[in-house]
CSV table of C-alpha atoms in Angstrom, one decimal:
chain,number,residue,atom,x,y,z
A,1,ILE,CA,-33.0,21.8,-10.7
A,2,GLN,CA,-35.5,23.0,-13.3
A,3,ARG,CA,-38.5,23.4,-11.0
A,4,PRO,CA,-39.9,26.8,-10.1
A,5,LYS,CA,-37.6,28.5,-7.6
A,6,GLY,CA,-35.0,25.9,-8.2
A,7,VAL,CA,-31.3,25.9,-8.9
A,8,ASP,CA,-31.6,27.3,-12.5
A,9,GLU,CA,-33.9,30.2,-11.4
A,10,TRP,CA,-31.6,31.0,-8.5
A,11,ALA,CA,-28.6,31.1,-10.9
A,12,ASP,CA,-30.4,33.5,-13.2
A,13,LYS,CA,-31.3,35.9,-10.4
A,14,HIS,CA,-27.8,35.9,-8.9
A,15,ASN,CA,-25.9,36.3,-12.2
A,16,ALA,CA,-24.4,32.8,-11.9
A,17,LYS,CA,-24.2,30.1,-14.5
A,18,PHE,CA,-24.0,26.3,-13.8
A,19,GLY,CA,-22.5,24.0,-16.4
A,20,PRO,CA,-24.8,20.9,-16.7
A,21,ALA,CA,-22.1,19.2,-18.7
A,22,LYS,CA,-20.0,19.1,-15.6
A,23,TYR,CA,-22.7,17.6,-13.4
A,24,GLN,CA,-22.1,14.3,-11.7
A,25,LEU,CA,-24.7,11.7,-10.9
A,26,LEU,CA,-24.4,9.0,-8.2
A,27,ASP,CA,-27.1,6.4,-7.7
A,28,ALA,CA,-26.2,4.9,-4.3
A,29,SER,CA,-27.7,1.5,-3.5
A,30,HIS,CA,-26.7,-1.9,-2.1
A,31,ARG,CA,-29.4,-3.6,-4.0
A,32,LYS,CA,-28.5,-6.5,-6.3
A,33,GLU,CA,-30.6,-8.7,-8.6
A,34,PRO,CA,-29.9,-11.8,-10.7
A,35,PRO,CA,-29.4,-11.5,-14.4
A,36,THR,CA,-31.9,-12.8,-16.9
A,37,PHE,CA,-30.4,-16.2,-17.5
A,38,GLU,CA,-28.3,-16.6,-14.3
A,39,PRO,CA,-30.7,-16.8,-11.4
A,40,LYS,CA,-28.0,-17.9,-8.9
A,41,LYS,CA,-25.8,-14.9,-9.6
A,42,LEU,CA,-26.4,-11.4,-8.2
A,43,VAL,CA,-25.2,-8.2,-9.8
A,44,PRO,CA,-25.8,-4.5,-9.0
A,45,ILE,CA,-29.0,-3.1,-10.3
A,46,PRO,CA,-28.7,-1.1,-13.5
A,47,ARG,CA,-28.2,2.6,-13.2
A,48,PHE,CA,-29.8,5.0,-15.7
A,49,GLY,CA,-28.8,8.5,-16.7
A,50,LEU,CA,-30.6,11.8,-16.1
A,51,LYS,CA,-31.6,14.0,-18.9
A,52,LEU,CA,-31.5,17.8,-18.3
A,53,GLY,CA,-32.5,19.6,-21.5
A,54,PRO,CA,-29.9,18.7,-24.2
A,55,ASN,CA,-27.5,17.2,-21.7
A,56,VAL,CA,-27.6,13.6,-20.5
A,57,ILE,CA,-25.8,13.0,-17.2
A,58,LYS,CA,-24.6,9.4,-16.9
A,59,SER,CA,-24.5,7.6,-13.6
A,60,SER,CA,-20.9,7.4,-12.3
A,61,THR,CA,-19.4,4.6,-10.3
A,62,SER,CA,-17.8,7.2,-8.0
A,63,VAL,CA,-17.8,10.9,-7.6
A,64,LYS,CA,-15.6,13.3,-5.7
A,65,LEU,CA,-17.3,15.8,-3.3
A,66,LEU,CA,-15.3,18.2,-1.1
A,67,GLY,CA,-12.2,16.0,-1.5
A,68,VAL,CA,-14.0,12.7,-0.6
A,69,HIS,CA,-14.6,9.9,-3.1
A,70,LEU,CA,-18.1,8.5,-2.8
A,71,ASP,CA,-18.9,5.2,-4.6
A,72,ARG,CA,-22.2,3.6,-5.4
A,73,GLU,CA,-22.3,1.3,-2.4
A,74,LEU,CA,-20.4,3.6,0.0
A,75,ARG,CA,-17.7,1.0,0.5
A,76,TRP,CA,-15.0,3.7,0.5
A,77,ARG,CA,-12.7,1.7,-1.8
A,78,GLU,CA,-11.9,4.6,-4.0
A,79,GLN,CA,-11.3,6.9,-1.0
A,80,GLY,CA,-9.0,4.3,0.5
A,81,ALA,CA,-7.1,4.0,-2.7
A,82,ALA,CA,-6.8,7.7,-3.1
A,83,ALA,CA,-5.6,8.1,0.5
A,84,LEU,CA,-3.0,5.3,0.0
A,85,ALA,CA,-1.8,7.1,-3.2
A,86,LYS,CA,-1.4,10.4,-1.4
A,87,GLY,CA,0.6,8.7,1.4
A,88,GLN,CA,2.9,6.9,-1.0
A,89,SER,CA,3.5,10.1,-2.9
A,90,TRP,CA,4.4,11.9,0.3
A,91,LEU,CA,6.6,9.1,1.5
A,92,GLY,CA,8.5,9.3,-1.7
A,93,CYS,CA,9.3,12.9,-1.0
A,94,VAL,CA,10.1,12.1,2.6
A,95,GLY,CA,12.5,9.4,1.6
A,96,ARG,CA,14.4,11.8,-0.8
A,97,LEU,CA,14.6,14.5,1.9
A,98,ALA,CA,15.7,12.2,4.7
A,99,ARG,CA,18.9,10.8,3.1
A,100,SER,CA,21.5,9.8,5.7
A,101,SER,CA,24.3,11.6,3.9
A,102,ARG,CA,22.9,15.1,3.3
A,103,GLY,CA,19.3,15.0,4.3
A,104,ILE,CA,17.1,16.8,6.8
A,105,LYS,CA,17.3,16.0,10.5
A,106,ALA,CA,14.8,13.8,12.3
A,107,GLY,CA,13.0,16.7,14.0
A,108,PRO,CA,12.0,18.7,10.9
A,109,MET,CA,11.2,15.4,9.0
A,110,ARG,CA,8.8,14.4,11.8
A,111,ARG,CA,7.0,17.7,11.7
A,112,LEU,CA,6.8,17.5,7.9
A,113,TYR,CA,5.3,14.0,8.1
A,114,ARG,CA,2.8,15.0,10.8
A,115,GLY,CA,1.8,18.3,9.1
A,116,GLY,CA,1.7,17.1,5.5
A,117,CYS,CA,1.4,13.4,5.1
A,118,ILE,CA,-1.0,12.6,8.0
A,119,SER,CA,-3.3,15.4,7.2
A,120,ARG,CA,-3.7,14.3,3.6
A,121,VAL,CA,-4.0,10.6,4.2
A,122,LEU,CA,-6.4,10.9,7.1
A,123,TYR,CA,-8.6,13.6,5.5
A,124,ALA,CA,-12.2,12.9,6.4
A,125,ALA,CA,-11.2,10.0,8.6
A,126,ASP,CA,-14.2,10.7,10.8
A,127,ILE,CA,-16.4,9.5,7.9
A,128,HIS,CA,-14.7,6.5,6.3
A,129,ASP,CA,-12.1,5.3,8.7
A,130,LEU,CA,-14.5,3.4,11.0
A,131,VAL,CA,-14.0,0.3,8.9
A,132,PHE,CA,-10.3,1.1,8.8
A,133,ILE,CA,-10.0,0.9,12.6
A,134,GLN,CA,-11.9,-2.4,12.7
A,135,LEU,CA,-9.7,-3.9,10.0
A,136,CYS,CA,-6.5,-2.6,11.7
A,137,SER,CA,-7.5,-4.4,14.9
A,138,LEU,CA,-8.4,-7.7,13.1
A,139,TYR,CA,-5.8,-7.6,10.3
A,140,SER,CA,-8.4,-9.2,8.0
A,141,ILE,CA,-7.7,-9.3,4.2
A,142,GLN,CA,-11.1,-10.6,3.0
A,143,SER,CA,-11.9,-7.7,0.7
A,144,GLY,CA,-10.2,-5.2,-1.6
A,145,PHE,CA,-10.6,-2.3,0.8
A,146,SER,CA,-9.2,-4.3,3.8
A,147,ARG,CA,-6.1,-4.9,1.7
A,148,ILE,CA,-5.7,-1.2,1.1
A,149,CYS,CA,-6.1,-0.6,4.8
A,150,LEU,CA,-3.5,-3.2,5.6
A,151,CYS,CA,-1.1,-1.5,3.2
A,152,ASP,CA,-2.0,1.8,4.8
A,153,CYS,CA,-0.8,0.4,8.2
A,154,GLN,CA,2.7,0.2,6.6
A,155,LEU,CA,2.8,3.9,5.8
A,156,PRO,CA,3.8,5.0,9.3
A,157,THR,CA,6.4,2.3,9.5
A,158,ARG,CA,8.0,3.5,6.3
A,159,ALA,CA,7.9,7.0,7.5
A,160,ALA,CA,9.5,6.0,10.8
A,161,LEU,CA,12.3,4.2,8.9
A,162,ALA,CA,12.9,7.4,6.8
A,163,ILE,CA,12.9,9.6,9.9
A,164,THR,CA,15.2,7.5,12.1
A,165,GLY,CA,17.4,5.9,9.4
A,166,ALA,CA,17.0,2.5,11.1
A,167,LEU,CA,17.2,-0.9,9.4
A,168,SER,CA,14.1,-2.2,7.7
A,169,SER,CA,14.1,-5.3,10.1
A,170,THR,CA,13.6,-3.1,13.1
A,171,PRO,CA,10.3,-3.9,15.0
A,172,THR,CA,7.5,-1.4,14.4
A,173,ASP,CA,6.9,-0.6,18.1
A,174,ILE,CA,10.5,0.3,18.6
A,175,LEU,CA,10.5,2.5,15.5
A,176,ASP,CA,7.4,4.4,16.7
A,177,ALA,CA,9.1,5.0,20.0
A,178,TYR,CA,12.3,6.3,18.6
A,179,ALA,CA,10.6,8.4,15.9
A,180,ASP,CA,8.1,9.7,18.4
A,181,LEU,CA,5.1,8.6,16.3
A,182,LEU,CA,1.8,7.2,17.4
A,183,PRO,CA,0.8,3.6,16.3
A,184,VAL,CA,-1.6,3.8,13.4
A,185,GLU,CA,-4.6,2.7,15.4
A,186,HIS,CA,-4.1,5.4,18.0
A,187,LEU,CA,-3.3,8.0,15.3
A,188,VAL,CA,-6.6,7.4,13.5
A,189,ARG,CA,-8.4,7.6,16.9
A,190,LYS,CA,-6.7,10.9,17.6
A,191,VAL,CA,-7.8,12.4,14.3
A,192,ARG,CA,-11.4,11.1,14.8
A,193,TYR,CA,-11.5,12.4,18.4
A,194,GLY,CA,-10.4,15.9,17.2
A,195,ALA,CA,-13.2,15.8,14.5
A,196,ALA,CA,-15.7,14.7,17.2
A,197,MET,CA,-14.7,17.6,19.5
A,198,CYS,CA,-15.0,20.1,16.7
A,199,LEU,CA,-18.6,18.9,15.9
A,200,THR,CA,-19.5,18.9,19.6
A,201,THR,CA,-18.5,22.5,20.0
A,202,LEU,CA,-20.4,23.9,17.1
A,203,PRO,CA,-22.8,26.8,18.0
A,204,GLU,CA,-26.6,26.4,18.0
A,205,THR,CA,-26.8,28.4,14.8
A,206,HIS,CA,-24.7,25.9,12.9
A,207,PRO,CA,-26.8,23.4,10.7
A,208,LEU,CA,-24.9,20.4,12.1
A,209,HIS,CA,-25.6,21.3,15.8
A,210,LYS,CA,-29.0,19.5,16.0
A,211,PRO,CA,-27.9,16.4,14.1
A,212,VAL,CA,-24.8,16.0,16.3
A,213,ALA,CA,-26.9,16.4,19.5
A,214,ASN,CA,-29.4,13.8,18.2
A,215,ALA,CA,-26.7,11.4,17.3
A,216,ALA,CA,-25.0,11.7,20.7
A,217,LYS,CA,-28.3,11.3,22.5
A,218,ARG,CA,-28.9,7.6,21.6
A,219,TYR,CA,-27.3,4.9,19.5
A,220,LEU,CA,-29.4,3.2,16.8
A,221,LYS,CA,-29.5,-0.6,16.6
A,222,GLN,CA,-29.7,-0.5,12.8
A,223,HIS,CA,-28.7,1.8,10.0
A,224,GLN,CA,-26.1,3.8,12.1
A,225,MET,CA,-24.6,6.8,10.5
A,226,PRO,CA,-20.9,7.7,10.8
A,227,LEU,CA,-22.0,10.4,13.1
A,228,HIS,CA,-23.5,7.9,15.5
A,229,GLU,CA,-20.3,5.8,15.5
A,230,LEU,CA,-18.2,8.9,16.1
A,231,MET,CA,-20.2,10.2,19.0
A,232,HIS,CA,-20.6,6.9,20.8
A,233,ASP,CA,-17.1,5.6,20.1
A,234,PHE,CA,-15.8,8.3,22.4
A,235,LYS,CA,-18.9,8.6,24.6
A,236,ILE,CA,-19.2,12.3,24.1
A,237,LYS,CA,-22.3,14.1,25.6
A,238,PRO,CA,-22.6,17.6,24.2
A,239,ASN,CA,-25.3,18.6,26.8
A,240,GLU,CA,-22.9,17.8,29.6
A,241,MET,CA,-20.0,19.9,28.3
A,242,GLU,CA,-19.1,23.2,29.9
A,243,ARG,CA,-18.9,26.1,27.4
A,244,VAL,CA,-16.2,28.6,28.4
A,245,LYS,CA,-16.4,32.0,26.6
A,246,ALA,CA,-13.3,33.2,25.0
A,247,VAL,CA,-11.6,36.3,26.4
A,248,ARG,CA,-11.5,38.9,23.7
A,249,PHE,CA,-10.0,42.4,23.5
A,250,GLY,CA,-10.0,45.1,20.9
A,251,ALA,CA,-7.1,45.7,18.6
A,252,ASN,CA,-6.2,48.9,20.4
A,253,TRP,CA,-6.5,47.5,23.9
A,254,GLU,CA,-3.5,48.1,26.2
A,255,SER,CA,-3.0,46.6,29.6
A,256,GLY,CA,-3.0,49.0,32.6
A,257,VAL,CA,-0.5,46.7,34.4
A,258,ALA,CA,3.2,46.6,33.4
A,259,VAL,CA,4.0,42.9,32.6
A,260,VAL,CA,7.7,41.9,32.7
A,261,LYS,CA,8.7,38.3,31.7
A,262,PRO,CA,12.3,37.4,32.6
A,263,GLY,CA,14.0,35.2,30.1
A,264,SER,CA,15.1,32.5,32.6
A,265,LYS,CA,14.8,31.5,36.3
A,266,ASP,CA,18.1,33.2,37.2
A,267,GLU,CA,17.0,36.5,35.7
A,268,ALA,CA,13.7,36.3,37.6
A,269,LEU,CA,15.6,35.8,40.9
A,270,GLU,CA,17.9,38.7,40.1
A,271,ALA,CA,14.9,41.0,39.2
A,272,GLU,CA,13.2,40.0,42.5
A,273,ALA,CA,16.4,40.7,44.5
A,274,ALA,CA,16.7,44.1,42.9
A,275,ASP,CA,13.1,45.1,43.6
A,276,THR,CA,13.1,47.4,46.7
A,277,ALA,CA,9.3,47.7,47.1
A,278,ARG,CA,8.1,47.5,50.7
A,279,TRP,CA,4.9,45.6,49.9
A,280,LYS,CA,5.1,42.4,47.7
A,281,VAL,CA,2.4,39.9,46.9
A,282,TYR,CA,2.8,36.5,45.2
A,283,SER,CA,0.0,34.3,43.7
A,284,ASP,CA,-0.3,31.0,42.0
A,285,GLY,CA,-2.8,28.4,40.9
A,286,SER,CA,-2.1,24.7,40.3
A,287,GLY,CA,-3.6,21.2,40.2
A,288,ILE,CA,-2.4,18.1,42.0
A,289,ASP,CA,-3.9,14.7,42.8
A,290,GLY,CA,-7.1,15.7,40.8
A,291,LYS,CA,-7.7,18.9,42.9
A,292,ILE,CA,-7.5,22.5,41.8
A,293,GLY,CA,-6.5,25.3,44.2
A,294,SER,CA,-5.2,28.9,44.4
A,295,SER,CA,-3.1,30.8,46.9
A,296,ALA,CA,-1.6,34.2,47.5
A,297,VAL,CA,1.0,35.5,50.0
A,298,LEU,CA,1.6,39.1,51.1
A,299,PHE,CA,5.0,40.3,52.3
A,300,ARG,CA,6.0,43.6,54.0
A,301,ASP,CA,9.7,44.5,54.3
A,302,GLY,CA,10.5,40.9,53.4
A,303,GLU,CA,8.4,39.3,56.2
A,304,GLU,CA,5.2,37.3,55.6
A,305,VAL,CA,2.1,39.2,56.7
A,306,HIS,CA,-0.9,37.2,55.5
A,307,VAL,CA,-1.7,34.1,53.4
A,308,ALA,CA,-4.9,33.4,51.4
A,309,ARG,CA,-5.8,29.9,50.1
A,310,LEU,CA,-8.8,28.6,48.2
A,311,HIS,CA,-9.7,25.0,47.2
A,312,LEU,CA,-11.8,25.2,44.0
A,313,GLY,CA,-12.7,21.5,43.6
A,314,GLN,CA,-12.0,18.6,41.4
A,315,ASP,CA,-10.1,18.9,38.1
A,316,THR,CA,-13.3,17.6,36.4
A,317,ASP,CA,-15.1,20.8,37.3
A,318,HIS,CA,-12.3,23.4,37.2
A,319,THR,CA,-9.1,24.2,35.3
A,320,VAL,CA,-5.6,25.4,36.2
A,321,TYR,CA,-6.2,28.5,34.0
A,322,GLU,CA,-9.2,29.3,36.2
A,323,SER,CA,-7.1,28.9,39.4
A,324,GLU,CA,-4.5,31.3,38.1
A,325,GLY,CA,-7.1,34.0,37.7
A,326,ILE,CA,-8.5,33.4,41.1
A,327,GLY,CA,-5.0,33.5,42.5
A,328,ALA,CA,-4.6,37.0,41.1
A,329,SER,CA,-8.0,38.0,42.7
A,330,LEU,CA,-6.8,36.7,46.1
A,331,SER,CA,-3.6,38.8,45.8
A,332,LEU,CA,-5.8,41.9,45.1
A,333,GLY,CA,-7.9,41.0,48.2
A,334,LEU,CA,-4.7,40.9,50.4
A,335,LEU,CA,-3.7,44.4,49.1
């Protein structure tokens, strides 16, 4: 901080001011040692403060960084307790809004729970919820954090009771089915999978691109990081993924083709019957039985003139969106 070209020098050049009194110090270590007169007992090693000028920064048991609570031993107990508190607070609001007499219907309550409660409780789940998944599968209550996780498993059940208005004795699997909610294990895996895909699709200019690629390349036998667990849990290979460029248009772009979208199937049939054009062409693209294909048909005066078909390949290599575009190209070729 105080070295040449350090944080303080950068702050002076950029007209910024840091408050050392608000600094937080975290000394992370699993190391333990016996006290002086108790050789059979192990306690955490003593942590000392850091002096910066007139300020002394004391070592904290846990700090909050970007919404995540980090403790000295990275056991995630504080993060689990904070997530549980957020979930209970949201469930209190959900319970008041979902009253059977004059409350909100099940559909809006489900969207509120998914968009509000789940996003807050499972925030940064790709970092700390690996232990959560293991404990949910084993239902172990050997430590304080596992008890928090076991209580956290009850949050979706209480939310499903509030959404459906069912009896508290209703089995959890039936509640999840009627409330259209995922079981807690699958819910956590879904959130972690989304985080893994976001990390995998980062551009090469992003600082995390190289660490993600290295973590996905091989799994370490010891001292695995959450990034290793995340990549190998879902067997994601960034170098084997196809990168599809996004289709972009300017703000003033206008299509040269008139596009008409009927409101229903009946309206589409009526518009087709009212069309008196001599030449008509129809195209489509779809996927079935793991195969992707496109086709186009040309009509003249209501009679079929020519048909074009193209089998693109397996659905692992092509998409239906791609087949739709190729179907339009086939129709232009027929014309």
